Amino acid sequence: MQIHQILPTLSPGDAIGNEVLEIRKILRSWGYKSDIYAQNIHPDMAKFAKIFTEYKKISSPKNILIFHFAIGSEVSEFVKNLDDKKIIIYHNITPPNYFKGINDTLVHLLINGRKELKEFSNITDLALGVSAYNEKELIKIGFRNTGILPILLDFSLYDQEPDKKILNRFGQDNMTNIIFVGRLAPHKMQEDIIKIFYYYNKFIEHRSRLILVGSYGGAEIYYEYIRSIIKQLHLDNVYITGQINFRELLAYYGVADIFVSMSGHEGFCVPILESMYFDIPIIAYKSSAIPYTLEDSGILVNKKNYIAIAEMINMVVNNGELKKKIIKKQQERLQYFHRSNTEKSFKHYLDSIISTIK
Amino acid sequence: MEEKVEDTFEIKDSEVDIKDIERQIQDNIIDRKKLGAYSTDVEDIIKRPLLPPPDMSSQNRTDLSSHMKGINSNWDIRAEYKISSHRPIIGRLLVWGRKLINGEVKRYVDLLIGRQSEFNKRTVSILSDFNNKIDDFNNKIDDINNKIDDINNKVIDINIKVNNTDSTNNISGADKIYGNMNYFIFNELFGGSNEEIRINTEQFLDFFLGCNNVLDIGSGRGIFLELLKEKGIKGYGIDTNDDLILYCKRKDLNVQKDDVMTHLKKLNNKSLDGIFISHVIEHLKYEDATYMLKLCYEKMQYGSYMVIATPNILNMTVSSNTFYTDPTHVAHIHPEFIKFLLGTYRFRDIQERFYQPTLKDQMLKKVDNIDSLNDEQKKIYEIMNHNIDILNNLLFGYRDYAIIAKK
């Protein structure tokens, strides 16, 4: 028996791509033959994956195929017609309306994604959401055998040397660094963080900066909007990093005093786990999967009261006791996502499907 | 902005009193306001939402045609039904009674219902006419838009033709480009050896793995096409030089004689899954280059890559000397400009790659073995070596660069 993975796009530095590599590592360590198949393979990832149509050659009812689902693609139609045992790992589909007028191709793919996912509800042996929120969606769509498998992260990678240039640039001047990590996109609502920062920077702590870490590829219209709002609010200390490498990412976490998310839609939100790992207190808007990922840690925001959130940032940054308590809770929550726990659940789910193969 | 802080936050920690924190925040806001904070002249910007809320989208608006279908099949409210009963014995009596009542009521109701149905019929007929007219108008608007597109394309063609008659520097007019020069021999002598080009081109192959329809614009000696073929990637080239085309055909490579604009325009949108443009863009005028890249975007499939290679004008030896070896070169193209342009065309993951370093022995030499010198001499030589590094980079840096972009 072989256990392989298939997905529409494999690119470096992206949460799904990282997880796919981790799962392959685990499956191989358990002795399974395991490869990755994808439709779009970023050149840097070419050595890790094969073109998805190649899978046809080894497809068998005795194989398990793990399909990572987050967007519509030709891969769906391809997988649908295979006789392999199928496990879907659902990373969530962003509601298409967020991208109307920003990226119409993406709107089309997201709409198709929802239709395609529904078609899998009767032909999938097991559907796993990366969060309780995602599992709920799967159940609503009509999947019967469902479960939760949080994203697998290899935190040993995070112990690399961070980029020195960034540490020197942003970490030496005692300014308060507020960060958000995630690609610039309408559903991540970076404009709300900017508005909060406006109040914080103008009226509470002038010696502060906001760093929005993430690429803006595919959402250039939104990027222009964000730039215009920064200009209209006369903010000098907002930095949009664009695409960065992993060591640069580590450096941004290294200089951060607080992580603020106002995102309206997240399937899991890996940066929250990363902030937990780097002991950065988290303030996040209570939407989609955020309450699941934070559980009883961090600070959840129920309503976007910009001034109150700016004051809360000030309180967390300057009140050592409060900050310590928040970080302690976050460390406890991070234990839940410990690799060994997630690996155990994965094994349990996998065994349940293996036992059905004759 | 006078929003209450209460219930804004949740902290699920028994050691933290969130109510108390919210009270403190409320007090802080009041104190700061007393000192003049939070009054702002940009409140309208703060309050303005970015985009319409998701449920305002057209996706959720009820479809006009489904409304029309509904009223077309429901306008007639006159009802005819058979009076019957399933009861075997008293059924007859029931039927008789119902018929009697129905007859009495029907006499008055039919008049009203008949009039209402007549009114409905006319209203539906008017609405259907309007709906058909809207469809007609929409079709006409589409026709007009198509015609405008055609006219725009024709204007562009005319501009290109006018430019060709004015200038000898346009790829569209092959004969005009090369004049009386044998470009094939020139390219052999000054365009680098096949082996050298092959080594430099190989690095871009990864962007085209698994592709089925890659276009090599300005395929020249067909080295990129050969590499594609070796990797089993399907692709073809276009060029305007007869000698180069013949050369490629002898190597059994798929090459067509066509100029880039004409060729791109006749392709279906989203028909290419990769484009390679090596040492072409510097032969084009600004307006042609930008138009070509725009067309490339339209013809590419989502997720496919384009690679544009050109002389690195950041290297001053290139920009002030070797660039002019080829008289058909038209413009210095700065990498930042291409990146900006591709961004505006909505290309994603735009990256640059510098390659073809100048040979070491052609660069300014640094002073070696300075360790044996005394501190003062060492310091002078260190400064000198540092300056040589800067100059070498400026004068003898990489000779080519490529911009890689994803649709």
Short mmCIF file of C-alpha atoms in Angstrom, two decimals, chain A residues 110-333:
data_model
loop_
_atom_site.label_atom_id
_atom_site.label_comp_id
_atom_site.label_asym_id
_atom_site.label_seq_id
_atom_site.Cartn_x
_atom_site.Cartn_y
_atom_site.Cartn_z
CA LEU A 110 -12.84 30.04 -5.28
CA ILE A 111 -16.43 29.71 -6.52
CA ASN A 112 -15.46 26.55 -8.41
CA GLY A 113 -13.67 25.32 -5.31
CA ARG A 114 -16.88 25.33 -3.29
CA LYS A 115 -18.76 23.48 -6.05
CA GLU A 116 -15.96 20.95 -6.44
CA LEU A 117 -15.70 20.33 -2.71
CA LYS A 118 -19.41 19.50 -2.54
CA GLU A 119 -18.94 16.91 -5.25
CA PHE A 120 -16.48 15.10 -2.98
CA SER A 121 -18.89 14.73 -0.08
CA ASN A 122 -20.10 11.29 -1.19
CA ILE A 123 -16.89 9.87 -2.59
CA THR A 124 -14.44 10.72 0.19
CA ASP A 125 -13.54 8.16 2.81
CA LEU A 126 -12.45 10.73 5.37
CA ALA A 127 -12.52 14.54 5.40
CA LEU A 128 -10.27 16.34 7.87
CA GLY A 129 -10.52 20.04 8.66
CA VAL A 130 -7.37 21.77 9.90
CA SER A 131 -9.57 23.41 12.55
CA ALA A 132 -12.94 22.83 14.22
CA TYR A 133 -14.29 25.65 12.06
CA ASN A 134 -13.26 23.81 8.90
CA GLU A 135 -14.71 20.54 10.14
CA LYS A 136 -18.02 22.28 10.79
CA GLU A 137 -18.06 23.48 7.19
CA LEU A 138 -17.34 19.97 5.94
CA ILE A 139 -20.25 18.58 7.93
CA LYS A 140 -22.53 21.34 6.62
CA ILE A 141 -21.56 20.52 3.04
CA GLY A 142 -22.54 16.88 3.61
CA PHE A 143 -19.34 15.00 4.44
CA ARG A 144 -20.11 12.15 6.81
CA ASN A 145 -16.80 10.84 8.13
CA THR A 146 -14.99 13.94 9.37
CA GLY A 147 -12.32 14.93 11.90
CA ILE A 148 -9.84 17.62 12.89
CA LEU A 149 -6.16 17.47 12.05
CA PRO A 150 -4.34 20.69 12.95
CA ILE A 151 -1.58 21.89 10.64
CA LEU A 152 1.69 20.03 11.20
CA LEU A 153 4.57 22.39 11.78
CA ASP A 154 8.23 21.60 12.25
CA PHE A 155 9.30 24.18 14.79
CA SER A 156 12.91 23.04 14.68
CA LEU A 157 13.13 25.04 11.44
CA TYR A 158 12.32 28.17 13.41
CA ASP A 159 15.55 27.97 15.36
CA GLN A 160 17.65 29.12 12.40
CA GLU A 161 19.62 32.34 12.52
CA PRO A 162 17.24 35.25 11.73
CA ASP A 163 18.18 37.83 9.13
CA LYS A 164 20.63 40.24 10.76
CA LYS A 165 19.83 43.24 8.58
CA ILE A 166 16.21 43.26 9.72
CA LEU A 167 17.14 42.69 13.36
CA ASN A 168 19.51 45.67 13.16
CA ARG A 169 17.04 47.85 11.31
CA PHE A 170 13.98 47.30 13.47
CA GLY A 171 15.21 45.77 16.68
CA GLN A 172 17.76 48.26 17.98
CA ASP A 173 15.83 51.47 18.54
CA ASN A 174 13.37 50.57 21.33
CA MET A 175 10.38 51.44 19.18
CA THR A 176 7.22 49.38 19.65
CA ASN A 177 6.87 47.00 16.72
CA ILE A 178 3.35 45.82 15.93
CA ILE A 179 3.26 43.03 13.37
CA PHE A 180 0.82 41.09 11.32
CA VAL A 181 1.94 38.18 9.15
CA GLY A 182 -0.12 37.10 6.17
CA ARG A 183 -0.35 37.96 2.52
CA LEU A 184 -1.92 41.30 1.75
CA ALA A 185 -5.49 40.34 0.89
CA PRO A 186 -8.94 41.84 1.39
CA HIS A 187 -10.15 39.09 3.73
CA LYS A 188 -7.16 39.64 6.02
CA MET A 189 -8.41 43.22 6.46
CA GLN A 190 -5.04 44.86 6.97
CA GLU A 191 -6.81 48.21 6.59
CA ASP A 192 -8.29 47.74 10.07
CA ILE A 193 -4.85 47.18 11.59
CA ILE A 194 -3.68 50.38 9.92
CA LYS A 195 -6.62 52.29 11.42
CA ILE A 196 -5.83 50.92 14.87
CA PHE A 197 -2.18 51.81 14.37
CA TYR A 198 -3.23 55.35 13.40
CA TYR A 199 -4.73 55.88 16.87
CA TYR A 200 -1.89 54.11 18.62
CA ASN A 201 0.85 55.99 16.78
CA LYS A 202 -0.72 59.45 16.77
CA PHE A 203 -2.18 59.55 20.28
CA ILE A 204 -0.55 56.87 22.45
CA GLU A 205 2.99 55.96 21.33
CA HIS A 206 4.62 57.97 18.63
CA ARG A 207 7.75 55.81 18.77
CA SER A 208 6.06 52.84 17.15
CA ARG A 209 5.85 51.13 13.81
CA LEU A 210 3.51 48.72 12.07
CA ILE A 211 5.05 45.97 10.00
CA LEU A 212 2.75 44.11 7.61
CA VAL A 213 4.66 41.00 6.65
CA GLY A 214 3.60 39.17 3.50
CA SER A 215 3.46 39.32 -0.25
CA TYR A 216 0.82 41.19 -2.21
CA GLY A 217 1.03 39.15 -5.41
CA GLY A 218 -2.39 38.70 -6.96
CA ALA A 219 -3.96 41.49 -4.91
CA GLU A 220 -2.21 44.52 -6.35
CA ILE A 221 -5.45 46.53 -6.34
CA TYR A 222 -5.83 45.94 -2.63
CA TYR A 223 -2.15 46.82 -2.13
CA GLU A 224 -2.77 50.15 -3.86
CA TYR A 225 -5.77 50.75 -1.61
CA ILE A 226 -3.70 50.02 1.48
CA ARG A 227 -0.97 52.38 0.29
CA SER A 228 -3.51 55.11 -0.34
CA ILE A 229 -5.04 54.76 3.12
CA ILE A 230 -1.57 54.95 4.73
CA LYS A 231 -0.96 58.13 2.74
CA GLN A 232 -4.32 59.65 3.64
CA LEU A 233 -3.72 58.97 7.32
CA HIS A 234 -0.24 60.55 7.04
CA LEU A 235 1.45 57.52 8.60
CA ASP A 236 5.23 57.33 8.20
CA ASN A 237 5.89 54.17 10.14
CA VAL A 238 3.97 51.50 8.26
CA TYR A 239 6.13 48.95 6.46
CA ILE A 240 4.80 46.49 3.89
CA THR A 241 7.50 43.89 3.37
CA GLY A 242 6.25 42.11 0.24
CA GLN A 243 7.53 38.58 -0.40
CA ILE A 244 10.29 37.65 2.06
CA ASN A 245 12.43 34.62 2.78
CA PHE A 246 12.21 32.41 5.86
CA ARG A 247 15.13 33.98 7.74
CA GLU A 248 13.63 37.41 7.20
CA LEU A 249 10.33 36.12 8.60
CA LEU A 250 12.15 34.88 11.69
CA ALA A 251 13.73 38.31 12.10
CA TYR A 252 10.34 40.07 11.93
CA TYR A 253 9.06 37.79 14.68
CA GLY A 254 12.31 38.53 16.51
CA VAL A 255 11.64 42.27 16.63
CA ALA A 256 7.87 42.10 17.24
CA ASP A 257 6.35 43.39 20.49
CA ILE A 258 2.80 42.35 19.67
CA PHE A 259 0.91 40.47 16.95
CA VAL A 260 -2.39 42.01 15.84
CA SER A 261 -4.84 40.32 13.46
CA MET A 262 -8.12 41.81 12.26
CA SER A 263 -8.62 39.10 9.65
CA GLY A 264 -12.19 38.32 8.70
CA HIS A 265 -11.46 34.83 7.46
CA GLU A 266 -8.85 32.24 8.45
CA GLY A 267 -8.94 28.49 7.99
CA PHE A 268 -6.34 28.02 10.73
CA CYS A 269 -3.86 30.96 10.87
CA VAL A 270 -0.33 29.58 11.18
CA PRO A 271 1.13 33.00 12.17
CA ILE A 272 -0.79 32.69 15.44
CA LEU A 273 1.12 29.50 16.25
CA GLU A 274 4.34 31.15 15.17
CA SER A 275 3.66 34.12 17.46
CA MET A 276 2.98 31.69 20.30
CA TYR A 277 6.31 30.02 19.57
CA PHE A 278 8.15 33.36 19.66
CA ASP A 279 6.36 34.49 22.85
CA ILE A 280 4.67 37.42 21.17
CA PRO A 281 1.35 38.40 22.76
CA ILE A 282 -1.57 38.08 20.34
CA ILE A 283 -4.61 40.30 19.85
CA ALA A 284 -6.93 38.85 17.21
CA TYR A 285 -10.40 39.56 15.88
CA LYS A 286 -12.77 36.70 16.69
CA SER A 287 -13.60 35.34 13.26
CA SER A 288 -13.72 31.97 11.48
CA ALA A 289 -11.03 29.59 12.87
CA ILE A 290 -9.29 32.15 15.11
CA PRO A 291 -11.16 31.21 18.34
CA TYR A 292 -10.27 27.54 17.73
CA THR A 293 -6.56 28.22 17.15
CA LEU A 294 -6.31 30.54 20.16
CA GLU A 295 -8.73 28.50 22.31
CA ASP A 296 -8.26 30.03 25.80
CA SER A 297 -5.09 31.97 25.01
CA GLY A 298 -4.35 35.42 23.56
CA ILE A 299 -6.82 38.29 23.48
CA LEU A 300 -9.91 37.91 21.32
CA VAL A 301 -11.56 41.02 19.91
CA ASN A 302 -15.36 40.94 19.61
CA LYS A 303 -15.89 44.29 17.93
CA LYS A 304 -13.54 46.44 15.93
CA ASN A 305 -13.40 49.40 18.27
CA TYR A 306 -10.16 50.87 16.91
CA ILE A 307 -9.41 53.21 19.83
CA ALA A 308 -10.05 50.53 22.45
CA ILE A 309 -7.82 48.07 20.58
CA ALA A 310 -5.07 50.72 20.36
CA GLU A 311 -5.36 51.20 24.13
CA MET A 312 -5.25 47.42 24.65
CA ILE A 313 -2.03 47.22 22.62
CA ASN A 314 -0.57 49.87 24.91
CA MET A 315 -1.70 48.00 27.99
CA VAL A 316 -0.21 44.66 26.87
CA VAL A 317 3.09 46.19 25.74
CA ASN A 318 3.58 48.18 28.95
CA ASN A 319 1.96 46.02 31.61
CA GLY A 320 4.58 43.35 32.27
CA GLU A 321 2.29 41.24 34.46
CA LEU A 322 -0.50 41.08 31.90
CA LYS A 323 1.94 40.36 29.09
CA LYS A 324 3.50 37.53 31.10
CA LYS A 325 0.11 35.93 31.79
CA ILE A 326 -0.93 36.11 28.15
CA ILE A 327 2.33 34.57 26.97
CA LYS A 328 2.05 31.79 29.56
CA LYS A 329 -1.42 30.84 28.29
CA GLN A 330 -0.17 30.95 24.71
CA GLN A 331 2.70 28.60 25.59
CA GLU A 332 0.20 26.17 27.09
CA ARG A 333 -1.99 26.30 24.00
#
